[in-house]
CSV table of C-alpha atoms in Angstrom, one decimal:
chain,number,residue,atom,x,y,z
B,1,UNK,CA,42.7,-13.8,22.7
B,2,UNK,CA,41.5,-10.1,23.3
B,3,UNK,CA,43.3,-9.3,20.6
B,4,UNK,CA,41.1,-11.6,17.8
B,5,UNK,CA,38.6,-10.2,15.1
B,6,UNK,CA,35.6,-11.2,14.5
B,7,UNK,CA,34.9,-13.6,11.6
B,8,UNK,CA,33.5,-11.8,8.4
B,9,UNK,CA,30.4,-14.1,8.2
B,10,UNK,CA,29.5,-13.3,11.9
B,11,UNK,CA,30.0,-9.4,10.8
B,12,UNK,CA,27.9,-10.2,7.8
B,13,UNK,CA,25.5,-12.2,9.8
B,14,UNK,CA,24.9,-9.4,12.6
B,15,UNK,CA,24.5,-6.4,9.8
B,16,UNK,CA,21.6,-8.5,8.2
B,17,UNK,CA,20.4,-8.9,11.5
B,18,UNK,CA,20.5,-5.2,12.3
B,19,UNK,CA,19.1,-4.4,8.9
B,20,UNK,CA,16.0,-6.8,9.1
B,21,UNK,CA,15.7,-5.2,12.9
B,22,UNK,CA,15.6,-1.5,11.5
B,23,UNK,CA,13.2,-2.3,8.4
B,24,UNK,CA,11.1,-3.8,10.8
B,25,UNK,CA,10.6,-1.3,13.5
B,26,UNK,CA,10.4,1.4,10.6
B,27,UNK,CA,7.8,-0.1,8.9
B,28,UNK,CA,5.8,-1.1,12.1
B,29,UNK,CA,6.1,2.6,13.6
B,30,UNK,CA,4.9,4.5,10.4
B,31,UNK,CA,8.0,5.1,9.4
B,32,UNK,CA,8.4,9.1,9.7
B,33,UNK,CA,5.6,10.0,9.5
B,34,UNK,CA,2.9,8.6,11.2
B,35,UNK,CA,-0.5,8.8,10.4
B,36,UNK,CA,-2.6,10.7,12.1
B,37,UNK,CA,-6.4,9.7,13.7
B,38,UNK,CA,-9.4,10.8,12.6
B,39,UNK,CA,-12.3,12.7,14.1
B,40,UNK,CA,-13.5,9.2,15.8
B,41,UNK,CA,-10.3,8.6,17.5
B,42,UNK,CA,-9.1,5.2,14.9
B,43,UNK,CA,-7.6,5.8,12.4
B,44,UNK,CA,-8.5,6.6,8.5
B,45,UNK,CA,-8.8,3.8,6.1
B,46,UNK,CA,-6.6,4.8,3.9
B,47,UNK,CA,-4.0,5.5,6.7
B,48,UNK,CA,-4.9,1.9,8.1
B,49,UNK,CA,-4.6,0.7,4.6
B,50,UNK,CA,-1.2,2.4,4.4
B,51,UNK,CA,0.5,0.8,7.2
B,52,UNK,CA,-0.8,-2.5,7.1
B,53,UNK,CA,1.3,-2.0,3.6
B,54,UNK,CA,4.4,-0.8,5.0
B,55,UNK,CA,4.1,-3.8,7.8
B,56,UNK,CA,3.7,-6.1,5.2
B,57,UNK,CA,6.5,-4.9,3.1
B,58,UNK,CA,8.8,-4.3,6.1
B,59,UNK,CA,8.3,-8.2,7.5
B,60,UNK,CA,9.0,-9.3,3.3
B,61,UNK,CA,12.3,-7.5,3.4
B,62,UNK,CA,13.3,-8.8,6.5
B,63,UNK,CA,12.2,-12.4,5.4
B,64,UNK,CA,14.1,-11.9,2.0
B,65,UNK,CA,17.0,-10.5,3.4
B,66,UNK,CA,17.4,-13.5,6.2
B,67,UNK,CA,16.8,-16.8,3.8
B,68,UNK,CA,19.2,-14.7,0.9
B,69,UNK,CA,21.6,-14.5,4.2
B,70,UNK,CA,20.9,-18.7,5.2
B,71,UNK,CA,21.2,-19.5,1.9
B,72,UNK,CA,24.8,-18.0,1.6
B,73,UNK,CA,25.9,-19.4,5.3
B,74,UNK,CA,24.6,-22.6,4.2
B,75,UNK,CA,27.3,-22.4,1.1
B,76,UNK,CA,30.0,-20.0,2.7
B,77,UNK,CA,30.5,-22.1,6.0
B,78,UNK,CA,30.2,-25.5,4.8
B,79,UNK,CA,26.9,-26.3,6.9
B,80,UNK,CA,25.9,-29.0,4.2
B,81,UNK,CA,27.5,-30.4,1.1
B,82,UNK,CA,27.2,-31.3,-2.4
B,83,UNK,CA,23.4,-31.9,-3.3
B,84,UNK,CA,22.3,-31.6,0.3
B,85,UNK,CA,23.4,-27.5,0.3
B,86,UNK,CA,22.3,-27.4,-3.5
B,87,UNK,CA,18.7,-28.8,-1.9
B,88,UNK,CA,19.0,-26.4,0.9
B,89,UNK,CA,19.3,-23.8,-1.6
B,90,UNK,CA,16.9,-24.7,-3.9
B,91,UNK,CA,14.0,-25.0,-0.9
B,92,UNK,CA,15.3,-21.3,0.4
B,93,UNK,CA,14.7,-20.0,-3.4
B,94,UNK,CA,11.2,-21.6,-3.4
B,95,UNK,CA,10.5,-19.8,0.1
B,96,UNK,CA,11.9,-16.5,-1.3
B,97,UNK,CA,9.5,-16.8,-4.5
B,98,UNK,CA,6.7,-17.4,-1.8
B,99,UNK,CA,7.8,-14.0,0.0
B,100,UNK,CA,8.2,-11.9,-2.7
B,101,UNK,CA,4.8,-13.0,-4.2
B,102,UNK,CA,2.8,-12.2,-1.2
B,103,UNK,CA,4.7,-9.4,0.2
B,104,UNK,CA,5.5,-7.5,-2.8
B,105,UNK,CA,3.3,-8.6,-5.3
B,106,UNK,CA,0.4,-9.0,-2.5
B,107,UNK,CA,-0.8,-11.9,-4.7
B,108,UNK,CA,-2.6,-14.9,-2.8
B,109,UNK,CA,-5.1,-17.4,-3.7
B,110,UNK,CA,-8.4,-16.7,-2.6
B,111,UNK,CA,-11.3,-16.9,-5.2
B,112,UNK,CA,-11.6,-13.7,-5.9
B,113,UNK,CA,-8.5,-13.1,-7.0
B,114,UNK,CA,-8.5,-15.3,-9.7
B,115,UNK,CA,-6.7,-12.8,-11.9
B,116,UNK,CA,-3.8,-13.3,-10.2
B,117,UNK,CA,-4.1,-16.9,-10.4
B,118,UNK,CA,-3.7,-16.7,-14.0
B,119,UNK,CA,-1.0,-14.3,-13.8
B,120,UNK,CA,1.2,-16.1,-12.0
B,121,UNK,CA,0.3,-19.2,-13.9
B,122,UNK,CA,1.3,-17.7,-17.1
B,123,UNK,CA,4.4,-16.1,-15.4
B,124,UNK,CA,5.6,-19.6,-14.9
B,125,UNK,CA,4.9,-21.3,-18.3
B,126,UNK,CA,7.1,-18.2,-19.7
B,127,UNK,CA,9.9,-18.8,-17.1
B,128,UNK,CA,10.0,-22.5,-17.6
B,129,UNK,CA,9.7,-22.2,-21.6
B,130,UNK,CA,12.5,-19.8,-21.5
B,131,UNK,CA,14.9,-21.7,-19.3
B,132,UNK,CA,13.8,-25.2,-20.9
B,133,UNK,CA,15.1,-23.5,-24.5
B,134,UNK,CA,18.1,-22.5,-22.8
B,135,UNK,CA,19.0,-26.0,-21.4
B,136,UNK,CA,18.1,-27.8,-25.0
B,137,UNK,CA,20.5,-25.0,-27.1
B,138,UNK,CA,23.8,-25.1,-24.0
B,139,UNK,CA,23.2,-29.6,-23.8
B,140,UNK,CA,23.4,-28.9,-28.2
B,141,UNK,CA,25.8,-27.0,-28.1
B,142,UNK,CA,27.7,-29.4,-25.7
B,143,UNK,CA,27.1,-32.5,-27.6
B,144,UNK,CA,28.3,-30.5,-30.6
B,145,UNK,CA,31.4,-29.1,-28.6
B,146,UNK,CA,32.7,-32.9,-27.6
């Protein structure tokens, strides 16, 4: 059995791994270049500031990249079935949102940050008008179809 290849979804599941791995180190060290104290010995706000940024967008790309990866394995190798993987996926879609929100978009919910509030509010009465109308004209268009 020396002779066997590795599956394709363990490949695919180790180079996530590795990416998510790399990303994270990267953004924890500085990346290339990394910042440099001040006169005091700590380090300059703004350079503080700067990698706290690139830590927090180096764990969001690592959590992306791992619940996109679960949600394929989930479908790809048969781990659940028929509405259980389609709630599986759904629940790994809501977590992503949740990432990608607080790790890109740095929004969160304090009080004062109640313009964000509103802008993700209104960003979600768009999203669901647009997809509603999109359901009502495709079940039409279905009813007219049949």
């Amino acid at each position: 059995m020396s002779g066997q290849h590795p599956s394709k979804g363990a490949v695919l599941l180790k180079a996530f791994g590795a990416a998510a791995l790399l990303s994270a180190a990267r953004a924890v060290s500085g990346g290339s270049g990394a910042p440099r104290p001040d006169r005091a010995g700590g380090l300059s706000d703004g350079a503080a500031e700067k990698r706290r940024d690139l830590a927090t967008y180096g764990i969001g790309y690592a959590l992306a990249l791992g619940l996109t990866g679960l949600a394929f394995v989930v479908v790809t190798w048969g781990w659940a079935a028929g509405t259980t993987a389609l709630g599986i996926v759904f629940a790994l879609a809501l977590l992503q949102a949740i990432v990608h929100f607080r790790c890109f978009l740095h929004i969160d919910l304090r009080r004062s940050h109640r313009d964000d509030l509103q802008l993700l509010l209104f960003s979600s009465l768009i999203v669901c008008l647009m997809v509603g109308g999109t359901l009502v004209v495709l079940f039409n268009l279905r009813m007219r179809m049949m």
